[in-house]
Amino acid sequence: MRMFSSAPSIEGLTAVVTGGSRGLGLLMGRQLARRGCDVVLLARDEPELARAVGQLGNTVGGSVRGAVCDVRDRAAVQEEFERIAGRHGGIDIVIANAGIIQVGPADALGREGFEDAVDSIFRGALNTALEALPYLRRSEAGGRLGLIGSIGGLIAVPHLLPYSCAKAAVAALAEGLHAEESPHGVSVTGVHPGLMRTGSHLHAHFGGDKRREYAWFSALAGAPVLSMDAERAAERIVSGLQRRRTRIVLTPAARLGAAMHGVAPVATTRLMSVVVRALPSGGGRGTDEGATVEAFDRPPAPRLRALVSALNERAADRFNQRGGPATGSR
């Protein structure tokens, strides 16, 4: 395909994407299929996964199929990778993308919030990476492993601490595996996006003052200047994997934040202390999904949020974030 001619071809390779039923995972699966890969999407929700495969069914290039798998379960991941390798004759590309987002003060999210984040984000990435590596080492094309972190893993973001802690572990895993796997011909790419318009606010979990937490997060996640078009993000990530890049940091704000933290970590931490004063306080324990908060809790400033996050709401429709059939495709 002409638009990808400058990168090494990955046509005919087998690619696996975890968390592939919606949002960024769905879009990375589409990019891989467009470049001629045979793509397997892994996710926990069978109906959602079926909609994702249907949405990508007309993608020109490689094939797309789905498999139900909980990446927190190492045995399930091992069994699924064995099935995929047996069916396709091997595995060449793996992207560990599955995870959750929790928004709220640390004391409201509690120990359970941190444990859930580590389970889903870090343990999921670890299980995926360790079970994938034997197959990637045997890839004739040279295996490629992508671990999806976040700018929140490079800078501790207030009211996203469980997420930041788990993503920081993913960042360390990506850097360490990159060094250890290079003698085996496997490239490992750590990916650290900033805010992206994926519609993920509907599936994020909100604690504390849920109404106000949802309001600020959904607005920022859809703000055109601060957030990035998710389809462009997926294209850049897959291109980076194709070129075997070591690290990808997406969005200008994320690159600036990572640079600031590297040069002046104390000043950056103090700045975060100022930021947190503008965030909501109070509220009880426990969390609700964003879709529930939107429907029943009536978050503040609906007109302003509708204006700022209009692109993100469209992304939710197009990228399989809402229940029922997806309303758009590419």
XYZ file of C-alpha atoms in Angstrom:
330
model
C 0.000 0.000 0.000
C 1.544 3.303 -1.082
C 0.970 5.284 2.108
C 3.000 2.737 4.116
C 5.715 2.042 1.506
C 8.486 3.751 3.508
C 8.158 1.242 6.356
C 9.062 -2.470 6.226
C 6.111 -4.487 4.958
C 4.106 -6.439 7.515
C 1.739 -7.924 4.958
C 0.877 -11.537 5.718
C 2.000 -11.395 9.350
C -0.173 -12.523 12.246
C -0.998 -9.795 14.773
C -2.752 -9.967 18.139
C -4.287 -6.935 19.892
C -5.568 -7.198 23.458
C -8.359 -4.872 24.490
C -9.220 -4.894 20.804
C -12.994 -4.642 20.924
C -13.282 -0.852 21.193
C -11.449 2.460 21.175
C -7.724 2.505 20.480
C -7.446 -1.290 20.360
C -10.117 -1.497 17.685
C -8.382 1.198 15.627
C -4.955 -0.439 15.897
C -6.546 -3.676 14.726
C -7.949 -1.824 11.728
C -4.565 -0.330 10.908
C -2.892 -3.737 11.063
C -5.549 -5.295 8.842
C -5.222 -2.472 6.312
C -1.525 -3.256 6.068
C -2.254 -6.876 5.251
C -1.971 -8.561 8.656
C -4.194 -11.380 9.825
C -5.508 -9.809 13.015
C -6.896 -11.435 16.160
C -8.677 -9.128 18.606
C -8.781 -10.281 22.232
C -11.330 -8.904 24.712
C -13.521 -10.031 27.621
C -16.945 -8.964 26.353
C -18.209 -11.383 23.694
C -21.055 -9.242 22.253
C -18.798 -6.193 22.105
C -16.098 -8.274 20.431
C -18.576 -9.575 17.860
C -19.577 -5.993 17.006
C -15.902 -5.044 16.629
C -15.193 -7.896 14.224
C -18.296 -6.980 12.255
C -17.196 -3.365 12.109
C -13.769 -4.322 10.752
C -15.082 -7.064 8.475
C -14.879 -4.915 5.333
C -11.305 -3.757 5.955
C -9.255 -4.195 2.797
C -6.118 -6.207 3.480
C -5.811 -9.003 6.003
C -8.417 -10.934 7.946
C -9.934 -10.011 11.311
C -11.369 -12.348 13.920
C -12.042 -12.141 17.638
C -11.386 -14.370 20.633
C -12.777 -13.954 24.135
C -9.885 -13.804 26.604
C -9.298 -12.152 29.985
C -5.652 -11.084 29.989
C -5.625 -11.062 33.799
C -5.813 -14.871 33.588
C -2.361 -16.152 32.602
C -3.618 -19.648 31.763
C -6.295 -18.222 29.460
C -3.723 -16.070 27.679
C -1.392 -19.050 27.273
C -4.153 -21.211 25.814
C -5.306 -18.511 23.416
C -1.801 -17.828 22.124
C -1.325 -21.554 21.535
C -4.559 -21.637 19.507
C -3.613 -18.565 17.481
C -0.117 -19.868 16.724
C -1.500 -23.261 15.767
C -4.085 -21.759 13.442
C -1.787 -19.226 11.769
C 1.544 -21.016 11.943
C 3.015 -18.506 14.396
C 2.610 -15.010 15.841
C 4.581 -11.999 14.593
C 3.102 -8.868 16.212
C 1.472 -8.441 19.622
C 0.048 -5.241 21.120
C -0.854 -5.286 24.824
C -3.539 -2.631 25.094
C -6.124 -3.942 27.589
C -6.769 -1.913 30.714
C -9.098 0.258 32.751
C -9.220 3.922 33.749
C -10.222 5.055 37.236
C -10.755 8.736 37.978
C -10.992 10.230 41.462
C -8.959 10.932 44.610
C -6.774 8.063 45.821
C -8.605 7.770 49.135
C -11.959 7.486 47.336
C -10.712 4.808 44.930
C -9.091 2.943 47.806
C -6.794 -0.052 47.848
C -9.217 -1.941 45.617
C -8.805 0.672 42.910
C -5.032 0.231 42.877
C -5.311 -3.556 42.901
C -7.803 -3.510 40.019
C -5.545 -1.202 37.987
C -2.474 -3.358 38.570
C -4.470 -6.497 37.754
C -5.937 -5.218 34.505
C -3.202 -2.917 33.221
C 0.123 -4.264 34.465
C -0.630 -7.936 35.045
C -2.535 -8.011 31.768
C 0.447 -6.538 29.905
C 2.852 -8.854 31.730
C 0.829 -11.983 30.959
C 0.505 -10.927 27.344
C 4.197 -10.139 26.933
C 5.561 -13.260 28.633
C 3.234 -15.618 26.774
C 3.865 -13.876 23.453
C 7.662 -13.732 23.563
C 8.404 -17.409 22.746
C 6.347 -17.061 19.565
C 7.777 -13.652 18.664
C 11.318 -15.005 18.978
C 10.463 -17.657 16.408
C 8.933 -15.190 13.941
C 10.783 -15.300 10.618
C 9.975 -11.606 10.168
C 11.350 -10.746 13.602
C 8.758 -10.350 16.326
C 7.313 -6.999 17.350
C 5.811 -6.343 20.785
C 3.969 -3.124 21.628
C 3.092 -2.236 25.230
C 0.555 0.569 25.537
C 1.464 2.784 28.474
C 0.437 6.404 28.980
C 1.807 9.830 29.755
C 0.254 9.023 33.137
C 2.954 6.377 33.498
C 5.693 8.964 32.931
C 4.144 11.653 35.157
C 1.958 10.850 38.170
C -1.373 12.502 37.353
C -3.601 13.537 40.307
C -6.981 11.793 40.452
C -5.582 9.097 38.134
C -3.122 7.543 40.583
C -4.070 3.829 40.257
C -3.895 4.213 36.478
C -0.582 6.119 36.667
C 1.020 3.559 38.980
C 0.052 0.627 36.755
C 1.109 2.431 33.573
C 4.472 3.317 35.157
C 5.052 -0.398 35.636
C 4.182 -0.989 31.972
C 6.713 1.677 30.968
C 9.436 -0.059 32.982
C 8.478 -3.417 31.503
C 8.719 -2.055 27.960
C 12.164 -0.537 28.523
C 13.533 -3.621 30.236
C 12.176 -6.074 27.678
C 13.483 -3.923 24.837
C 17.008 -4.405 26.176
C 16.625 -8.102 26.987
C 14.848 -9.138 23.789
C 17.028 -7.353 21.233
C 19.503 -10.300 21.062
C 16.532 -12.512 20.129
C 15.510 -10.270 17.221
C 12.356 -9.039 18.954
C 11.666 -5.294 19.042
C 9.700 -3.927 22.004
C 7.980 -0.560 21.666
C 6.730 1.412 24.664
C 3.802 3.641 23.688
C 2.804 6.583 25.894
C -0.214 8.487 24.573
C -1.675 11.616 26.059
C -5.386 12.345 25.857
C -7.055 10.755 22.828
C -10.575 11.084 21.493
C -11.602 7.429 21.798
C -14.855 7.817 23.748
C -13.252 5.994 26.695
C -14.920 8.311 29.231
C -18.034 6.139 28.944
C -16.154 3.088 30.283
C -13.879 4.855 32.779
C -14.721 4.334 36.451
C -15.381 7.445 38.537
C -15.089 7.770 42.307
C -15.353 10.535 44.895
C -17.566 13.329 43.597
C -18.504 11.286 40.541
C -20.506 14.021 38.832
C -17.675 16.548 38.860
C -14.948 13.989 38.200
C -16.833 12.843 35.114
C -17.397 16.433 34.021
C -13.713 17.440 33.983
C -12.423 14.164 32.567
C -14.950 13.906 29.731
C -14.364 17.548 28.799
C -10.551 17.346 28.714
C -10.571 13.987 26.929
C -12.527 15.577 24.089
C -10.875 18.994 23.952
C -9.531 19.472 20.388
C -6.280 21.197 21.406
C -5.390 18.914 24.311
C -6.554 15.592 22.888
C -5.558 13.704 19.750
C -7.647 12.108 17.035
C -7.626 8.406 17.927
C -7.391 7.221 14.321
C -4.261 9.290 13.791
C -2.869 7.934 17.061
C -3.488 4.338 15.958
C -1.792 5.017 12.609
C 1.287 6.441 14.325
C 1.481 3.581 16.816
C 1.287 0.861 14.177
C 3.771 2.725 11.972
C 6.127 2.937 14.956
C 5.828 -0.796 15.544
C 6.418 -1.398 11.862
C 9.629 0.630 12.064
C 10.626 -1.019 15.380
C 10.761 2.236 17.321
C 11.762 1.978 20.973
C 9.446 4.635 22.375
C 6.457 6.628 21.149
C 5.012 9.585 23.056
C 1.857 10.975 21.473
C 0.369 14.491 21.635
C 2.391 17.707 22.023
C 1.112 18.162 25.578
C 2.327 14.693 26.559
C 5.757 15.247 25.007
C 6.057 18.607 26.770
C 5.002 17.106 30.098
C 7.459 14.210 29.789
C 10.285 16.619 28.894
C 9.430 18.933 31.798
C 9.389 16.052 34.255
C 12.729 14.790 32.969
C 14.419 18.185 33.237
C 12.684 19.587 36.339
C 10.901 16.822 38.280
C 10.537 18.852 41.481
C 8.970 21.805 39.672
C 6.642 19.460 37.786
C 5.518 17.810 41.019
C 4.843 21.211 42.563
C 2.835 22.190 39.494
C 0.711 19.062 39.957
C 0.069 20.183 43.550
C -1.401 23.386 42.132
C -3.472 21.495 39.571
C -5.032 19.229 42.187
C -6.570 22.244 43.957
C -8.798 22.772 40.940
C -10.015 19.153 40.962
C -13.115 17.957 42.840
C -12.910 16.878 46.456
C -15.198 14.917 48.718
C -17.599 12.171 47.764
C -17.917 8.600 48.965
C -16.180 5.307 48.221
C -16.948 3.097 45.262
C -17.042 3.840 41.537
C -19.501 3.977 38.651
C -18.889 3.735 34.925
C -19.013 6.977 32.986
C -22.098 5.937 31.036
C -23.948 5.422 34.333
C -22.803 8.778 35.727
C -23.889 10.551 32.545
C -27.286 8.893 32.534
C -28.261 9.119 36.206
C -26.100 11.641 38.072
C -26.531 14.678 35.805
C -22.947 16.003 35.720
C -22.593 19.819 35.788
C -22.139 22.156 32.800
C -23.868 19.937 30.221
C -23.862 22.593 27.476
C -20.177 23.397 27.919
C -19.252 19.724 28.003
C -21.349 19.042 24.932
C -19.491 21.779 23.082
C -15.984 20.813 24.217
C -16.386 17.047 23.957
C -18.470 16.833 20.785
C -15.646 15.112 18.894
C -15.205 12.600 21.703
C -18.898 11.759 21.722
C -18.712 11.094 17.985
C -15.689 8.906 18.614
C -17.712 6.893 21.144
C -20.323 6.249 18.459
C -17.778 5.236 15.845
C -15.362 3.188 17.931
C -17.759 0.717 19.553
C -17.873 2.418 22.970
C -21.660 2.353 23.331
C -23.887 -0.664 23.825
C -25.621 -2.046 20.773
C -24.412 -1.902 17.180
C -21.685 0.605 16.430
C -23.103 3.544 14.522
C -20.183 4.210 12.231
C -17.214 2.576 10.571
C -14.210 3.253 8.436
